[in-house]
Coordinates of C-alpha atoms in Angstrom, one line a residue:
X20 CA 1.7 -1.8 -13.6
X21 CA -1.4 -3.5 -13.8
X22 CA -4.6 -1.3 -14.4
X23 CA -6.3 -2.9 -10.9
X24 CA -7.4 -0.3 -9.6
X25 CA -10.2 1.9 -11.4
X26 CA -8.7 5.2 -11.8
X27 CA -10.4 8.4 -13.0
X28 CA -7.8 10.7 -14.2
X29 CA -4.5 10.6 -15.6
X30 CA -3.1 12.6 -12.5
X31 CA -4.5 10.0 -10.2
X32 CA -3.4 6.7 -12.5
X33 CA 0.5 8.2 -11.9
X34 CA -0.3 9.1 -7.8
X35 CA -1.2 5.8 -8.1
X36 CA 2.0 4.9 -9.6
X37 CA 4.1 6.6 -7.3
X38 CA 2.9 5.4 -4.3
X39 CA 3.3 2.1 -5.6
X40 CA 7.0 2.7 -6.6
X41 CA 7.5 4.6 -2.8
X42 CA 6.3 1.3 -1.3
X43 CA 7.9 -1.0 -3.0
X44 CA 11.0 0.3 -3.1
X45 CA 11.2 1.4 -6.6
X46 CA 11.3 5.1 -5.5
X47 CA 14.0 5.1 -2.4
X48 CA 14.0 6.8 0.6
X49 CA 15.2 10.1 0.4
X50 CA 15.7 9.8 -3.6
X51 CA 15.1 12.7 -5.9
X52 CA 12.1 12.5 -8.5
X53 CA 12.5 13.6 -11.8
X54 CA 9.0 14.3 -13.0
X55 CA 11.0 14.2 -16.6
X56 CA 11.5 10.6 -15.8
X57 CA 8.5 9.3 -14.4
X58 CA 6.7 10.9 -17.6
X59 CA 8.7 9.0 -20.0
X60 CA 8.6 5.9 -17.6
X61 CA 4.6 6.2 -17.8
X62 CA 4.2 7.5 -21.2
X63 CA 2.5 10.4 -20.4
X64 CA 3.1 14.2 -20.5
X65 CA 5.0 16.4 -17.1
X66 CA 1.7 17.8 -16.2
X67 CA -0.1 14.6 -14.4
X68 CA 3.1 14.1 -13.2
X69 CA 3.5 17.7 -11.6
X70 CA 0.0 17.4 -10.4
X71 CA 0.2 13.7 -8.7
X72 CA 3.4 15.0 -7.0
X73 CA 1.4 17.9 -5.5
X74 CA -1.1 14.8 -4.7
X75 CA 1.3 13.0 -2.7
X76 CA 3.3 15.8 -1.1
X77 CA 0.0 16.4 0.6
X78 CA -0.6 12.6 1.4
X79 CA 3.1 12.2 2.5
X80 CA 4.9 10.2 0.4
X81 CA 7.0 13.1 -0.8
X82 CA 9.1 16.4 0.7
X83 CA 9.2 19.3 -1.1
X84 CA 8.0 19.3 -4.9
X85 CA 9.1 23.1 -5.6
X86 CA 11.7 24.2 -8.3
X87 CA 14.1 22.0 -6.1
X88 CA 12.5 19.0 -6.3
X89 CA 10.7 16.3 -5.1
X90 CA 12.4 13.7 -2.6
X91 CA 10.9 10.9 -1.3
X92 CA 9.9 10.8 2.1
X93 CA 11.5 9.1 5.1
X94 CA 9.9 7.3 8.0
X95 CA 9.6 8.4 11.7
X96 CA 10.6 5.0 14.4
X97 CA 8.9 7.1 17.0
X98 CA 5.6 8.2 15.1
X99 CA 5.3 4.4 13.8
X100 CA 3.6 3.2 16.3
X101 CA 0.8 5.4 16.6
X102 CA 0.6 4.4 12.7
X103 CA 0.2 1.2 13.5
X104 CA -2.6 1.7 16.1
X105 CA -4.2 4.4 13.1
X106 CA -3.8 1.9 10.6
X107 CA -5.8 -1.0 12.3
X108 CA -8.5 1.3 13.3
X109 CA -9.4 2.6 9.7
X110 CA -7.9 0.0 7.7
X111 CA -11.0 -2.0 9.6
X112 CA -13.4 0.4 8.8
X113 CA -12.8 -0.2 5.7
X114 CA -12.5 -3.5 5.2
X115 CA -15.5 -4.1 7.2
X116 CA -17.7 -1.7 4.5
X117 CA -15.7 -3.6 1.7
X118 CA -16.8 -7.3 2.3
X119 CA -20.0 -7.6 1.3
X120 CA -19.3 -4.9 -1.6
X121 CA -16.0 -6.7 -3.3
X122 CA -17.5 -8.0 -6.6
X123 CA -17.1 -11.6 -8.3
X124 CA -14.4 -10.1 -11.0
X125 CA -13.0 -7.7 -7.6
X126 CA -12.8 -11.2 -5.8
X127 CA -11.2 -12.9 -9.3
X128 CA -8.6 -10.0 -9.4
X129 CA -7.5 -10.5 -5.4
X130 CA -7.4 -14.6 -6.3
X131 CA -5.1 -13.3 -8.9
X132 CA -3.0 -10.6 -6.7
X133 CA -2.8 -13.4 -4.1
X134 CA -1.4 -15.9 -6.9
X135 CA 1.2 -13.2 -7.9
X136 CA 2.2 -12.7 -4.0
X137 CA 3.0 -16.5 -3.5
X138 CA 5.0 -17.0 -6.6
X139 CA 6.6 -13.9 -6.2
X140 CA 7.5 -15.1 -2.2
X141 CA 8.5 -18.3 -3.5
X142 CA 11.2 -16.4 -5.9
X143 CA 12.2 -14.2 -2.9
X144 CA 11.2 -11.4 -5.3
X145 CA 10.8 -8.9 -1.8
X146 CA 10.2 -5.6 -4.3
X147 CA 7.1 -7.6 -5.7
X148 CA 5.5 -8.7 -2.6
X149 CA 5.7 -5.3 -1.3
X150 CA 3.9 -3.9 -4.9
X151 CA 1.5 -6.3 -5.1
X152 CA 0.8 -5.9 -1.3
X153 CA -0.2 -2.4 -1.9
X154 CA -2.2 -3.5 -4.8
X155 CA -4.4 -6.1 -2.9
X156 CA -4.8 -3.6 -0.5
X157 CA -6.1 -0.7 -2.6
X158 CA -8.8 -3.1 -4.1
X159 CA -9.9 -3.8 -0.9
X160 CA -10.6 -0.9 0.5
X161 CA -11.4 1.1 -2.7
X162 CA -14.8 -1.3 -2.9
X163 CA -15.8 0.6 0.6
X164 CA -16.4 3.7 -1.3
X165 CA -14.8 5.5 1.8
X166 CA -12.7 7.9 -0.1
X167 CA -11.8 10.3 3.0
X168 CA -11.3 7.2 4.8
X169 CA -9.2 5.9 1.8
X170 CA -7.3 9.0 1.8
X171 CA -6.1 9.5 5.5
X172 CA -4.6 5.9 4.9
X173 CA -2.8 6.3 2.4
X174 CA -1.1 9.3 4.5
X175 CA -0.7 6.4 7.0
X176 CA 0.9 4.4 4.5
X177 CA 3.7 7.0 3.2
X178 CA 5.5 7.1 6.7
X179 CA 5.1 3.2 7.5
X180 CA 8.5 1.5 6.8
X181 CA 7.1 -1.3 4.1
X182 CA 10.2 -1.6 2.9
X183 CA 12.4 -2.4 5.8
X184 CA 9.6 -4.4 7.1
X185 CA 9.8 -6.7 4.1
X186 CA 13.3 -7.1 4.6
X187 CA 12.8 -9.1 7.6
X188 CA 13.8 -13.0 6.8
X189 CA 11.0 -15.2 5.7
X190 CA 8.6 -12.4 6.0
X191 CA 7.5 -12.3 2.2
X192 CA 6.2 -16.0 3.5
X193 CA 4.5 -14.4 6.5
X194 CA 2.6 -11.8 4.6
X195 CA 1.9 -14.5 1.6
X196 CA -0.1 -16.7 4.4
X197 CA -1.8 -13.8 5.9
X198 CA -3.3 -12.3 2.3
X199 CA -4.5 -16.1 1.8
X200 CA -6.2 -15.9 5.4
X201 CA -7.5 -12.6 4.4
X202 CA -8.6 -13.6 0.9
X203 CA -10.3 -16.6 2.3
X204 CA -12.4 -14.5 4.8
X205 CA -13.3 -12.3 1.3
X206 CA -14.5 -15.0 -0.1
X207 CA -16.9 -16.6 3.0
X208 CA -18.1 -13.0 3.2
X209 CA -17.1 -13.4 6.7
X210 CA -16.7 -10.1 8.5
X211 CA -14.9 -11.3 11.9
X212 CA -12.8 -13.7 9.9
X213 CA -11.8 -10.8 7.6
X214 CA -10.9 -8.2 10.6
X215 CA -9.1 -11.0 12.6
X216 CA -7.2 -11.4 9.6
X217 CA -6.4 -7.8 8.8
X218 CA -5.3 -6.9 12.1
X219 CA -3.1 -9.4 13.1
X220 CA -1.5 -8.6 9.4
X221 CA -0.9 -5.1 10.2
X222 CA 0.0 -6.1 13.5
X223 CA 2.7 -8.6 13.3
X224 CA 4.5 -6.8 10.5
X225 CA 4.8 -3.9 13.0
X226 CA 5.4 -6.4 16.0
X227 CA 8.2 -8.5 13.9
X228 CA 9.8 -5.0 12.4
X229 CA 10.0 -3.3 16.2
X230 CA 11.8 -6.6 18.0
X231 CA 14.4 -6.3 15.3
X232 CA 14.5 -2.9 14.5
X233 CA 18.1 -0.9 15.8
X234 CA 19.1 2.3 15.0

């Protein structure tokens, strides 16, 4: 994975990890985690492993990390909506903090997520969409220096359905066009453009996965 985000501990650089595995796929729905596994996969010892588990079981992501394991965690149809409405609300807060913070080389890095994302829909690769997704994301709203903020979204994130969402045809395209609108706003430093943009993302994902949606 690429070291976008700034991270400050090793526990928090394999959270990180997870969460991008849970949304993109790599780490299924209701699949075990072997901490054994994510160690070697990392290169790191069991003990930031243990302790990012922990991290995420509280965030969400994952059900039970006692001695019988840590399973990924499924998503709630009902609750998703009120996620939605959650999301919009504080994913603006902090996008709103974030424009006129994001850097020249944070800018340069989202140029360089939103690169990866159209090649990457171009290929049909849906698994790297949804990755880099979560990394253009985390950029974002990490340059709000929100972290509480940060945190309760992240919670919203582990029981949104990313990956079903992404699943839906031409979508990767969708969600290609609406970074670029986003990353365009970045750019002009324009805040209405930028929360225009961010909420009809979160929005239409949601509005496109609910019309389809059966159970």
């Amino acid at each position: 994975m690429d070291d976008v985000v700034k991270h400050q501990t090793k526990e928090e650089y394999v959270a990180d990890f997870l969460r991008e595995g849970i949304i993109s796929g790599q780490f299924p729905r209701g699949s075990k985690l072997k901490q054994a596994q994510i160690a070697e996969m990392i290169g790191t010892s069991i003990t930031p492993v243990r302790e990012a588990i922990k991290l995420l079981e509280a965030e969400g992501f994952i059900l039970g990390s006692s001695h019988r394991g840590a399973t990924v965690a499924p998503f709630d149809i009902n609750a998703t909506e009120e996620i939605t409405d959650l999301r919009v609300t504080l994913e603006c807060k902090l996008g709103l903090k974030a424009v006129n913070r994001l850097s020249k080389k944070d800018i340069d890095e989202l140029r360089s997520l939103q690169d990866q994302i159209e090649a990457a829909a171009a290929r049909g690769d849906r698994d790297a969409v949804r990755s880099i997704n979560y990394r253009f994301h985390e950029l974002i709203y990490q340059a709000a220096d929100l972290p509480q903020t940060l945190r309760f979204v992240r919670t919203l994130w582990a029981r949104y359905p990313f990956d079903l969402i992404n699943k839906l045809d031409n979508r990767i395209d969708r969600a290609s066009q609406e970074h670029r609108e986003m990353l365009s706003a970045l750019i002009a430093r324009d805040e209405a453009a930028f929360l225009q943009a961010l909420r009809s993302h979160i929005r239409s994902a949601w509005d496109e996965f609910k019309s389809s949606y059966t159970e």
